[in-house]
PDB file of C-alpha atoms in Angstrom:
ATOM      1  CA  UNK B 913      95.177 150.046 133.473  1.00  0.00           C
ATOM      2  CA  UNK B 914      94.164 146.510 132.639  1.00  0.00           C
ATOM      3  CA  UNK B 915      90.610 145.460 133.328  1.00  0.00           C
ATOM      4  CA  UNK B 916      89.897 141.764 133.654  1.00  0.00           C
ATOM      5  CA  UNK B 917      86.257 140.975 133.158  1.00  0.00           C
ATOM      6  CA  UNK B 918      84.670 137.982 134.790  1.00  0.00           C
ATOM      7  CA  UNK B 919      82.974 135.495 132.473  1.00  0.00           C
ATOM      8  CA  UNK B 920      79.226 135.839 132.441  1.00  0.00           C
ATOM      9  CA  UNK B 921      77.296 133.089 134.137  1.00  0.00           C
ATOM     10  CA  UNK B 922      74.887 131.347 131.780  1.00  0.00           C
ATOM     11  CA  UNK B 923      71.316 132.409 132.390  1.00  0.00           C
ATOM     12  CA  UNK B 924      69.091 129.785 133.934  1.00  0.00           C
ATOM     13  CA  UNK B 925      66.651 128.575 131.295  1.00  0.00           C
ATOM     14  CA  UNK B 926      62.910 128.949 131.588  1.00  0.00           C
ATOM     15  CA  UNK B 927      61.301 125.573 132.201  1.00  0.00           C
ATOM     16  CA  UNK B 928      57.640 126.478 131.982  1.00  0.00           C
ATOM     17  CA  UNK B 929      55.102 124.941 134.322  1.00  0.00           C
ATOM     18  CA  UNK B 930      56.577 122.259 136.600  1.00  0.00           C
ATOM     19  CA  UNK B 931      55.143 119.822 139.123  1.00  0.00           C
ATOM     20  CA  UNK B 932      55.646 119.762 142.862  1.00  0.00           C
ATOM     21  CA  UNK B 933      57.015 116.420 144.117  1.00  0.00           C
ATOM     22  CA  UNK B 934      54.543 113.907 145.474  1.00  0.00           C
ATOM     23  CA  UNK B 935      57.188 113.084 148.091  1.00  0.00           C
ATOM     24  CA  UNK B 936      60.758 114.249 148.534  1.00  0.00           C
ATOM     25  CA  UNK B 937      63.884 113.399 150.487  1.00  0.00           C
ATOM     26  CA  UNK B 938      66.222 115.479 152.610  1.00  0.00           C
ATOM     27  CA  UNK B 939      69.960 115.125 152.137  1.00  0.00           C
ATOM     28  CA  UNK B 940      72.036 114.776 155.313  1.00  0.00           C
ATOM     29  CA  UNK B 941      74.172 117.735 156.375  1.00  0.00           C
ATOM     30  CA  UNK B 942      77.920 117.327 156.016  1.00  0.00           C
ATOM     31  CA  UNK B 943      80.421 119.290 158.107  1.00  0.00           C
ATOM     32  CA  UNK B 944      82.388 121.616 155.862  1.00  0.00           C
ATOM     33  CA  UNK B 945      86.159 121.276 155.681  1.00  0.00           C
ATOM     34  CA  UNK B 946      87.072 124.967 155.945  1.00  0.00           C
ATOM     35  CA  UNK B 947      88.316 125.760 159.443  1.00  0.00           C
ATOM     36  CA  UNK B 948      86.870 122.579 160.950  1.00  0.00           C
ATOM     37  CA  UNK B 949      89.344 119.882 159.963  1.00  0.00           C
ATOM     38  CA  UNK B 950      88.959 117.652 163.049  1.00  0.00           C
ATOM     39  CA  UNK B 951      85.161 117.864 163.028  1.00  0.00           C
ATOM     40  CA  UNK B 952      85.119 117.273 159.261  1.00  0.00           C
ATOM     41  CA  UNK B 953      87.345 114.213 159.635  1.00  0.00           C
ATOM     42  CA  UNK B 954      85.183 112.739 162.399  1.00  0.00           C
ATOM     43  CA  UNK B 955      82.005 113.400 160.428  1.00  0.00           C
ATOM     44  CA  UNK B 956      83.427 111.619 157.392  1.00  0.00           C
ATOM     45  CA  UNK B 957      84.479 108.660 159.532  1.00  0.00           C
ATOM     46  CA  UNK B 958      80.995 108.467 161.068  1.00  0.00           C
ATOM     47  CA  UNK B 959      79.015 108.332 157.833  1.00  0.00           C
ATOM     48  CA  UNK B 960      81.378 105.898 156.084  1.00  0.00           C
ATOM     49  CA  UNK B 961      81.750 103.615 159.128  1.00  0.00           C
ATOM     50  CA  UNK B 962      78.554 101.538 158.538  1.00  0.00           C
ATOM     51  CA  UNK B 963      79.661 100.752 154.966  1.00  0.00           C
ATOM     52  CA  UNK B 964      83.024  99.493 156.203  1.00  0.00           C
ATOM     53  CA  UNK B 965      81.544  97.559 159.137  1.00  0.00           C
ATOM     54  CA  UNK B 966      78.859  95.766 157.154  1.00  0.00           C
ATOM     55  CA  UNK B 967      81.412  94.821 154.472  1.00  0.00           C
ATOM     56  CA  UNK B 968      78.910  94.944 151.647  1.00  0.00           C
ATOM     57  CA  UNK B 969      79.996  92.615 148.842  1.00  0.00           C
ATOM     58  CA  UNK B 970      79.134  94.102 145.473  1.00  0.00           C
ATOM     59  CA  UNK B 971      81.451  91.920 143.370  1.00  0.00           C
ATOM     60  CA  UNK B 972      78.738  89.673 141.911  1.00  0.00           C
ATOM     61  CA  UNK B 973      76.485  92.639 141.240  1.00  0.00           C
ATOM     62  CA  UNK B 974      79.305  94.537 139.525  1.00  0.00           C
ATOM     63  CA  UNK B 975      80.160  91.536 137.378  1.00  0.00           C
ATOM     64  CA  UNK B 976      76.578  91.189 136.166  1.00  0.00           C
ATOM     65  CA  UNK B 977      75.829  94.870 135.693  1.00  0.00           C
ATOM     66  CA  UNK B 978      79.058  95.786 133.915  1.00  0.00           C
ATOM     67  CA  UNK B 979      78.492  93.078 131.332  1.00  0.00           C
ATOM     68  CA  UNK B 980      74.944  94.289 130.763  1.00  0.00           C
ATOM     69  CA  UNK B 981      75.749  97.969 130.382  1.00  0.00           C
ATOM     70  CA  UNK B 982      79.176  97.898 128.763  1.00  0.00           C
ATOM     71  CA  UNK B 983      79.169  94.913 126.436  1.00  0.00           C
ATOM     72  CA  UNK B 984      78.212  95.145 122.776  1.00  0.00           C
ATOM     73  CA  UNK B 985      78.523  98.908 122.618  1.00  0.00           C
ATOM     74  CA  UNK B 986      80.436 100.801 119.959  1.00  0.00           C
ATOM     75  CA  UNK B 987      80.156 104.157 121.713  1.00  0.00           C
ATOM     76  CA  UNK B 988      82.071 105.623 124.631  1.00  0.00           C
ATOM     77  CA  UNK B 989      79.864 105.007 127.654  1.00  0.00           C
ATOM     78  CA  UNK B 990      79.857 106.761 131.008  1.00  0.00           C
ATOM     79  CA  UNK B 991      78.399 104.462 133.626  1.00  0.00           C
ATOM     80  CA  UNK B 992      77.993 104.662 137.403  1.00  0.00           C
ATOM     81  CA  UNK B 993      77.426 101.244 139.033  1.00  0.00           C
ATOM     82  CA  UNK B 994      76.222 102.916 142.250  1.00  0.00           C
ATOM     83  CA  UNK B 995      73.557 104.918 140.399  1.00  0.00           C
ATOM     84  CA  UNK B 996      72.433 101.748 138.645  1.00  0.00           C
ATOM     85  CA  UNK B 997      72.290  99.998 142.025  1.00  0.00           C
ATOM     86  CA  UNK B 998      70.032 102.697 143.433  1.00  0.00           C
ATOM     87  CA  UNK B 999      67.799 102.686 140.346  1.00  0.00           C
ATOM     88  CA  UNK B1000      67.397  98.906 140.440  1.00  0.00           C
ATOM     89  CA  UNK B1001      66.736  99.082 144.180  1.00  0.00           C
ATOM     90  CA  UNK B1002      63.920 101.583 143.650  1.00  0.00           C
ATOM     91  CA  UNK B1003      62.500  99.356 140.933  1.00  0.00           C
ATOM     92  CA  UNK B1004      62.597  96.396 143.320  1.00  0.00           C
ATOM     93  CA  UNK B1005      60.766  98.469 145.943  1.00  0.00           C
ATOM     94  CA  UNK B1006      57.746  98.946 143.689  1.00  0.00           C
ATOM     95  CA  UNK B1007      57.800  95.623 141.818  1.00  0.00           C
ATOM     96  CA  UNK B1008      55.510  92.643 142.296  1.00  0.00           C
ATOM     97  CA  UNK B1009      56.766  89.515 144.042  1.00  0.00           C
ATOM     98  CA  UNK B1010      58.280  87.769 141.023  1.00  0.00           C
ATOM     99  CA  UNK B1011      59.943  90.865 139.599  1.00  0.00           C
ATOM    100  CA  UNK B1012      61.210  91.852 143.029  1.00  0.00           C
ATOM    101  CA  UNK B1013      62.758  88.418 143.537  1.00  0.00           C
ATOM    102  CA  UNK B1014      64.681  88.675 140.270  1.00  0.00           C
ATOM    103  CA  UNK B1015      65.978  92.139 141.141  1.00  0.00           C
ATOM    104  CA  UNK B1016      66.999  91.089 144.653  1.00  0.00           C
ATOM    105  CA  UNK B1017      69.009  88.277 143.088  1.00  0.00           C
ATOM    106  CA  UNK B1018      70.802  90.709 140.777  1.00  0.00           C
ATOM    107  CA  UNK B1019      71.525  93.032 143.693  1.00  0.00           C
ATOM    108  CA  UNK B1020      72.755  90.200 145.895  1.00  0.00           C
ATOM    109  CA  UNK B1021      70.365  90.515 148.837  1.00  0.00           C
ATOM    110  CA  UNK B1022      67.833  88.081 150.293  1.00  0.00           C
ATOM    111  CA  UNK B1023      64.862  90.331 151.010  1.00  0.00           C
ATOM    112  CA  UNK B1024      63.531  93.856 150.562  1.00  0.00           C
ATOM    113  CA  UNK B1025      64.247  94.804 154.183  1.00  0.00           C
ATOM    114  CA  UNK B1026      67.940  94.029 153.721  1.00  0.00           C
ATOM    115  CA  UNK B1027      67.940  95.962 150.453  1.00  0.00           C
ATOM    116  CA  UNK B1028      66.505  99.048 152.142  1.00  0.00           C
ATOM    117  CA  UNK B1029      69.183  99.019 154.829  1.00  0.00           C
ATOM    118  CA  UNK B1030      71.997  98.285 152.387  1.00  0.00           C
ATOM    119  CA  UNK B1031      70.902 100.955 149.889  1.00  0.00           C
ATOM    120  CA  UNK B1032      70.824 103.633 152.580  1.00  0.00           C
ATOM    121  CA  UNK B1033      74.305 102.635 153.780  1.00  0.00           C
ATOM    122  CA  UNK B1034      75.728 102.657 150.245  1.00  0.00           C
ATOM    123  CA  UNK B1035      74.157 106.027 149.440  1.00  0.00           C
ATOM    124  CA  UNK B1036      75.449 107.670 152.612  1.00  0.00           C
ATOM    125  CA  UNK B1037      78.964 106.312 152.124  1.00  0.00           C
ATOM    126  CA  UNK B1038      79.139 107.881 148.654  1.00  0.00           C
ATOM    127  CA  UNK B1039      77.450 111.207 149.364  1.00  0.00           C
ATOM    128  CA  UNK B1040      79.953 114.046 149.753  1.00  0.00           C
ATOM    129  CA  UNK B1041      79.124 117.729 149.854  1.00  0.00           C
ATOM    130  CA  UNK B1042      81.715 119.217 152.199  1.00  0.00           C
ATOM    131  CA  UNK B1043      83.570 121.909 150.189  1.00  0.00           C
ATOM    132  CA  UNK B1044      86.353 119.417 149.430  1.00  0.00           C
ATOM    133  CA  UNK B1045      84.487 116.762 147.472  1.00  0.00           C
ATOM    134  CA  UNK B1046      81.143 116.919 145.730  1.00  0.00           C
ATOM    135  CA  UNK B1047      79.502 113.576 145.036  1.00  0.00           C
ATOM    136  CA  UNK B1048      75.730 113.862 144.947  1.00  0.00           C
ATOM    137  CA  UNK B1049      73.760 110.790 143.962  1.00  0.00           C
ATOM    138  CA  UNK B1050      70.309 112.088 143.071  1.00  0.00           C
ATOM    139  CA  UNK B1051      67.474 109.649 142.448  1.00  0.00           C
ATOM    140  CA  UNK B1052      63.976 110.213 141.168  1.00  0.00           C
ATOM    141  CA  UNK B1053      60.982 108.158 140.166  1.00  0.00           C
ATOM    142  CA  UNK B1054      58.216 109.481 137.918  1.00  0.00           C
ATOM    143  CA  UNK B1055      54.835 107.809 138.248  1.00  0.00           C
ATOM    144  CA  UNK B1056      51.593 107.708 136.302  1.00  0.00           C
ATOM    145  CA  UNK B1057      49.272 110.306 137.813  1.00  0.00           C
ATOM    146  CA  UNK B1058      46.179 108.190 137.140  1.00  0.00           C
ATOM    147  CA  UNK B1059      47.050 105.849 139.979  1.00  0.00           C
ATOM    148  CA  UNK B1060      47.131 106.172 143.753  1.00  0.00           C
ATOM    149  CA  UNK B1061      50.256 105.241 145.678  1.00  0.00           C
ATOM    150  CA  UNK B1062      50.725 103.828 149.147  1.00  0.00           C
ATOM    151  CA  UNK B1063      52.270 106.253 151.623  1.00  0.00           C
ATOM    152  CA  UNK B1064      54.497 103.501 152.995  1.00  0.00           C
ATOM    153  CA  UNK B1065      55.986 103.003 149.523  1.00  0.00           C
ATOM    154  CA  UNK B1066      56.612 106.737 149.171  1.00  0.00           C
ATOM    155  CA  UNK B1067      58.272 106.844 152.597  1.00  0.00           C
ATOM    156  CA  UNK B1068      60.569 103.956 151.664  1.00  0.00           C
ATOM    157  CA  UNK B1069      61.564 105.586 148.379  1.00  0.00           C
ATOM    158  CA  UNK B1070      62.451 108.901 150.001  1.00  0.00           C
ATOM    159  CA  UNK B1071      63.888 107.515 153.240  1.00  0.00           C
ATOM    160  CA  UNK B1072      65.993 104.578 152.039  1.00  0.00           C
ATOM    161  CA  UNK B1073      66.910 105.566 148.478  1.00  0.00           C
ATOM    162  CA  UNK B1074      66.949 109.353 148.913  1.00  0.00           C
ATOM    163  CA  UNK B1075      64.570 109.729 145.978  1.00  0.00           C
ATOM    164  CA  UNK B1076      62.286 112.466 144.759  1.00  0.00           C
ATOM    165  CA  UNK B1077      58.894 111.090 143.716  1.00  0.00           C
ATOM    166  CA  UNK B1078      56.706 112.783 141.121  1.00  0.00           C
ATOM    167  CA  UNK B1079      53.281 111.889 139.783  1.00  0.00           C
ATOM    168  CA  UNK B1080      51.715 113.357 136.665  1.00  0.00           C
ATOM    169  CA  UNK B1081      50.443 112.822 133.149  1.00  0.00           C
ATOM    170  CA  UNK B1082      52.991 110.875 131.148  1.00  0.00           C
ATOM    171  CA  UNK B1083      53.806 112.513 127.831  1.00  0.00           C
ATOM    172  CA  UNK B1084      52.575 115.918 128.963  1.00  0.00           C
ATOM    173  CA  UNK B1085      54.614 119.077 128.561  1.00  0.00           C
ATOM    174  CA  UNK B1086      54.444 119.676 132.316  1.00  0.00           C
ATOM    175  CA  UNK B1087      55.870 116.241 133.150  1.00  0.00           C
ATOM    176  CA  UNK B1088      58.685 116.656 130.617  1.00  0.00           C
ATOM    177  CA  UNK B1089      59.412 120.197 131.823  1.00  0.00           C
ATOM    178  CA  UNK B1090      59.695 118.919 135.381  1.00  0.00           C
ATOM    179  CA  UNK B1091      62.148 116.158 134.482  1.00  0.00           C
ATOM    180  CA  UNK B1092      64.310 118.695 132.660  1.00  0.00           C
ATOM    181  CA  UNK B1093      64.111 121.062 135.661  1.00  0.00           C
ATOM    182  CA  UNK B1094      64.988 118.270 138.095  1.00  0.00           C
ATOM    183  CA  UNK B1095      68.012 117.256 136.004  1.00  0.00           C
ATOM    184  CA  UNK B1096      69.154 120.866 135.783  1.00  0.00           C
ATOM    185  CA  UNK B1097      68.898 121.421 139.533  1.00  0.00           C
ATOM    186  CA  UNK B1098      70.596 118.156 140.527  1.00  0.00           C
ATOM    187  CA  UNK B1099      73.555 118.562 138.146  1.00  0.00           C
ATOM    188  CA  UNK B1100      73.985 122.354 138.218  1.00  0.00           C
ATOM    189  CA  UNK B1101      72.897 122.547 134.588  1.00  0.00           C
ATOM    190  CA  UNK B1102      75.445 120.019 133.315  1.00  0.00           C
ATOM    191  CA  UNK B1103      72.800 117.738 131.817  1.00  0.00           C
ATOM    192  CA  UNK B1104      70.403 120.342 130.457  1.00  0.00           C
ATOM    193  CA  UNK B1105      71.057 119.383 126.839  1.00  0.00           C
ATOM    194  CA  UNK B1106      70.151 115.807 127.755  1.00  0.00           C
ATOM    195  CA  UNK B1107      67.129 116.990 129.740  1.00  0.00           C
ATOM    196  CA  UNK B1108      65.755 118.720 126.662  1.00  0.00           C
ATOM    197  CA  UNK B1109      65.702 115.392 124.843  1.00  0.00           C
ATOM    198  CA  UNK B1110      64.360 113.232 127.672  1.00  0.00           C
ATOM    199  CA  UNK B1111      60.631 112.816 127.095  1.00  0.00           C
ATOM    200  CA  UNK B1112      57.982 110.628 128.631  1.00  0.00           C
ATOM    201  CA  UNK B1113      55.329 109.047 126.424  1.00  0.00           C
ATOM    202  CA  UNK B1114      51.608 108.492 126.924  1.00  0.00           C
ATOM    203  CA  UNK B1115      51.209 105.001 128.288  1.00  0.00           C
ATOM    204  CA  UNK B1116      54.424 105.053 130.308  1.00  0.00           C
ATOM    205  CA  UNK B1117      53.770 103.756 133.805  1.00  0.00           C
ATOM    206  CA  UNK B1118      57.043 104.768 135.408  1.00  0.00           C
ATOM    207  CA  UNK B1119      60.362 106.445 134.669  1.00  0.00           C
ATOM    208  CA  UNK B1120      63.457 106.293 136.886  1.00  0.00           C
ATOM    209  CA  UNK B1121      66.129 108.995 136.554  1.00  0.00           C
ATOM    210  CA  UNK B1122      69.354 108.853 138.547  1.00  0.00           C
ATOM    211  CA  UNK B1123      72.274 111.274 138.345  1.00  0.00           C
ATOM    212  CA  UNK B1124      75.742 111.674 139.803  1.00  0.00           C
ATOM    213  CA  UNK B1125      77.198 115.164 140.210  1.00  0.00           C
TER     214      UNK B1125
END
C-alpha cells in the first residue's frame, strides 16, 4: 500500500498583544460561482456596472504615478496602481486644504465628494471573492493614539475606502504587532516576513498600509 501524506499547514504565528480597530469596514458579499452560474454572472455585472457607466478616466493618474514609483529603480518592483490610488485617496481624506488640493489634482478629481464616490466605485469593481477569482484590496490607516478623531472622518474612511482604522502608540510593540497581524490576516500569511520588518516609530503621526491579495 502507498500512503500519500498531506503537507502540513504552517502554524499561525503568535502575534502578542494586538489592538482592536478604532473603526472597521465590512466587505460586500459576492455570490459564489459553484452551482449558481446565472446568479454569479448577474452579481458580477451589477457590481462592475457603475465603473463602466461612469467611465472613470485614470490615464493621467497612471501616467503620473507610474513615473513616480517605477522610475529610477534598480530593483524588480511589484506595484499596484489601484492600491496606490486608494492609499492616496485616504491621505486626501485626512489632509488639510492645501495638501488635499494637491492630492485631488494627482488623482484627477475636482473635490473630495467626487473622490469618495469614485474610490468606492473603483474598489467595488476590483473586489472579487467568489470562488473563481480572489482580488481583495485591503486598506488600513494607523493613527497616533494621542489625538482624537472625528467620527465623520472615520465613517468616510471605512465606508468609501473600505479601510480599517487603528489608533495607538506609535513605535510601541503593540502597534507593530497589530500591523503584522493585520497584514497576515489580509494576505493569508503571504506578507508575514514583510510584516515582521514593518515598524512604526515614535513621532509618527500616521501610517497607511494597503495590500492586494
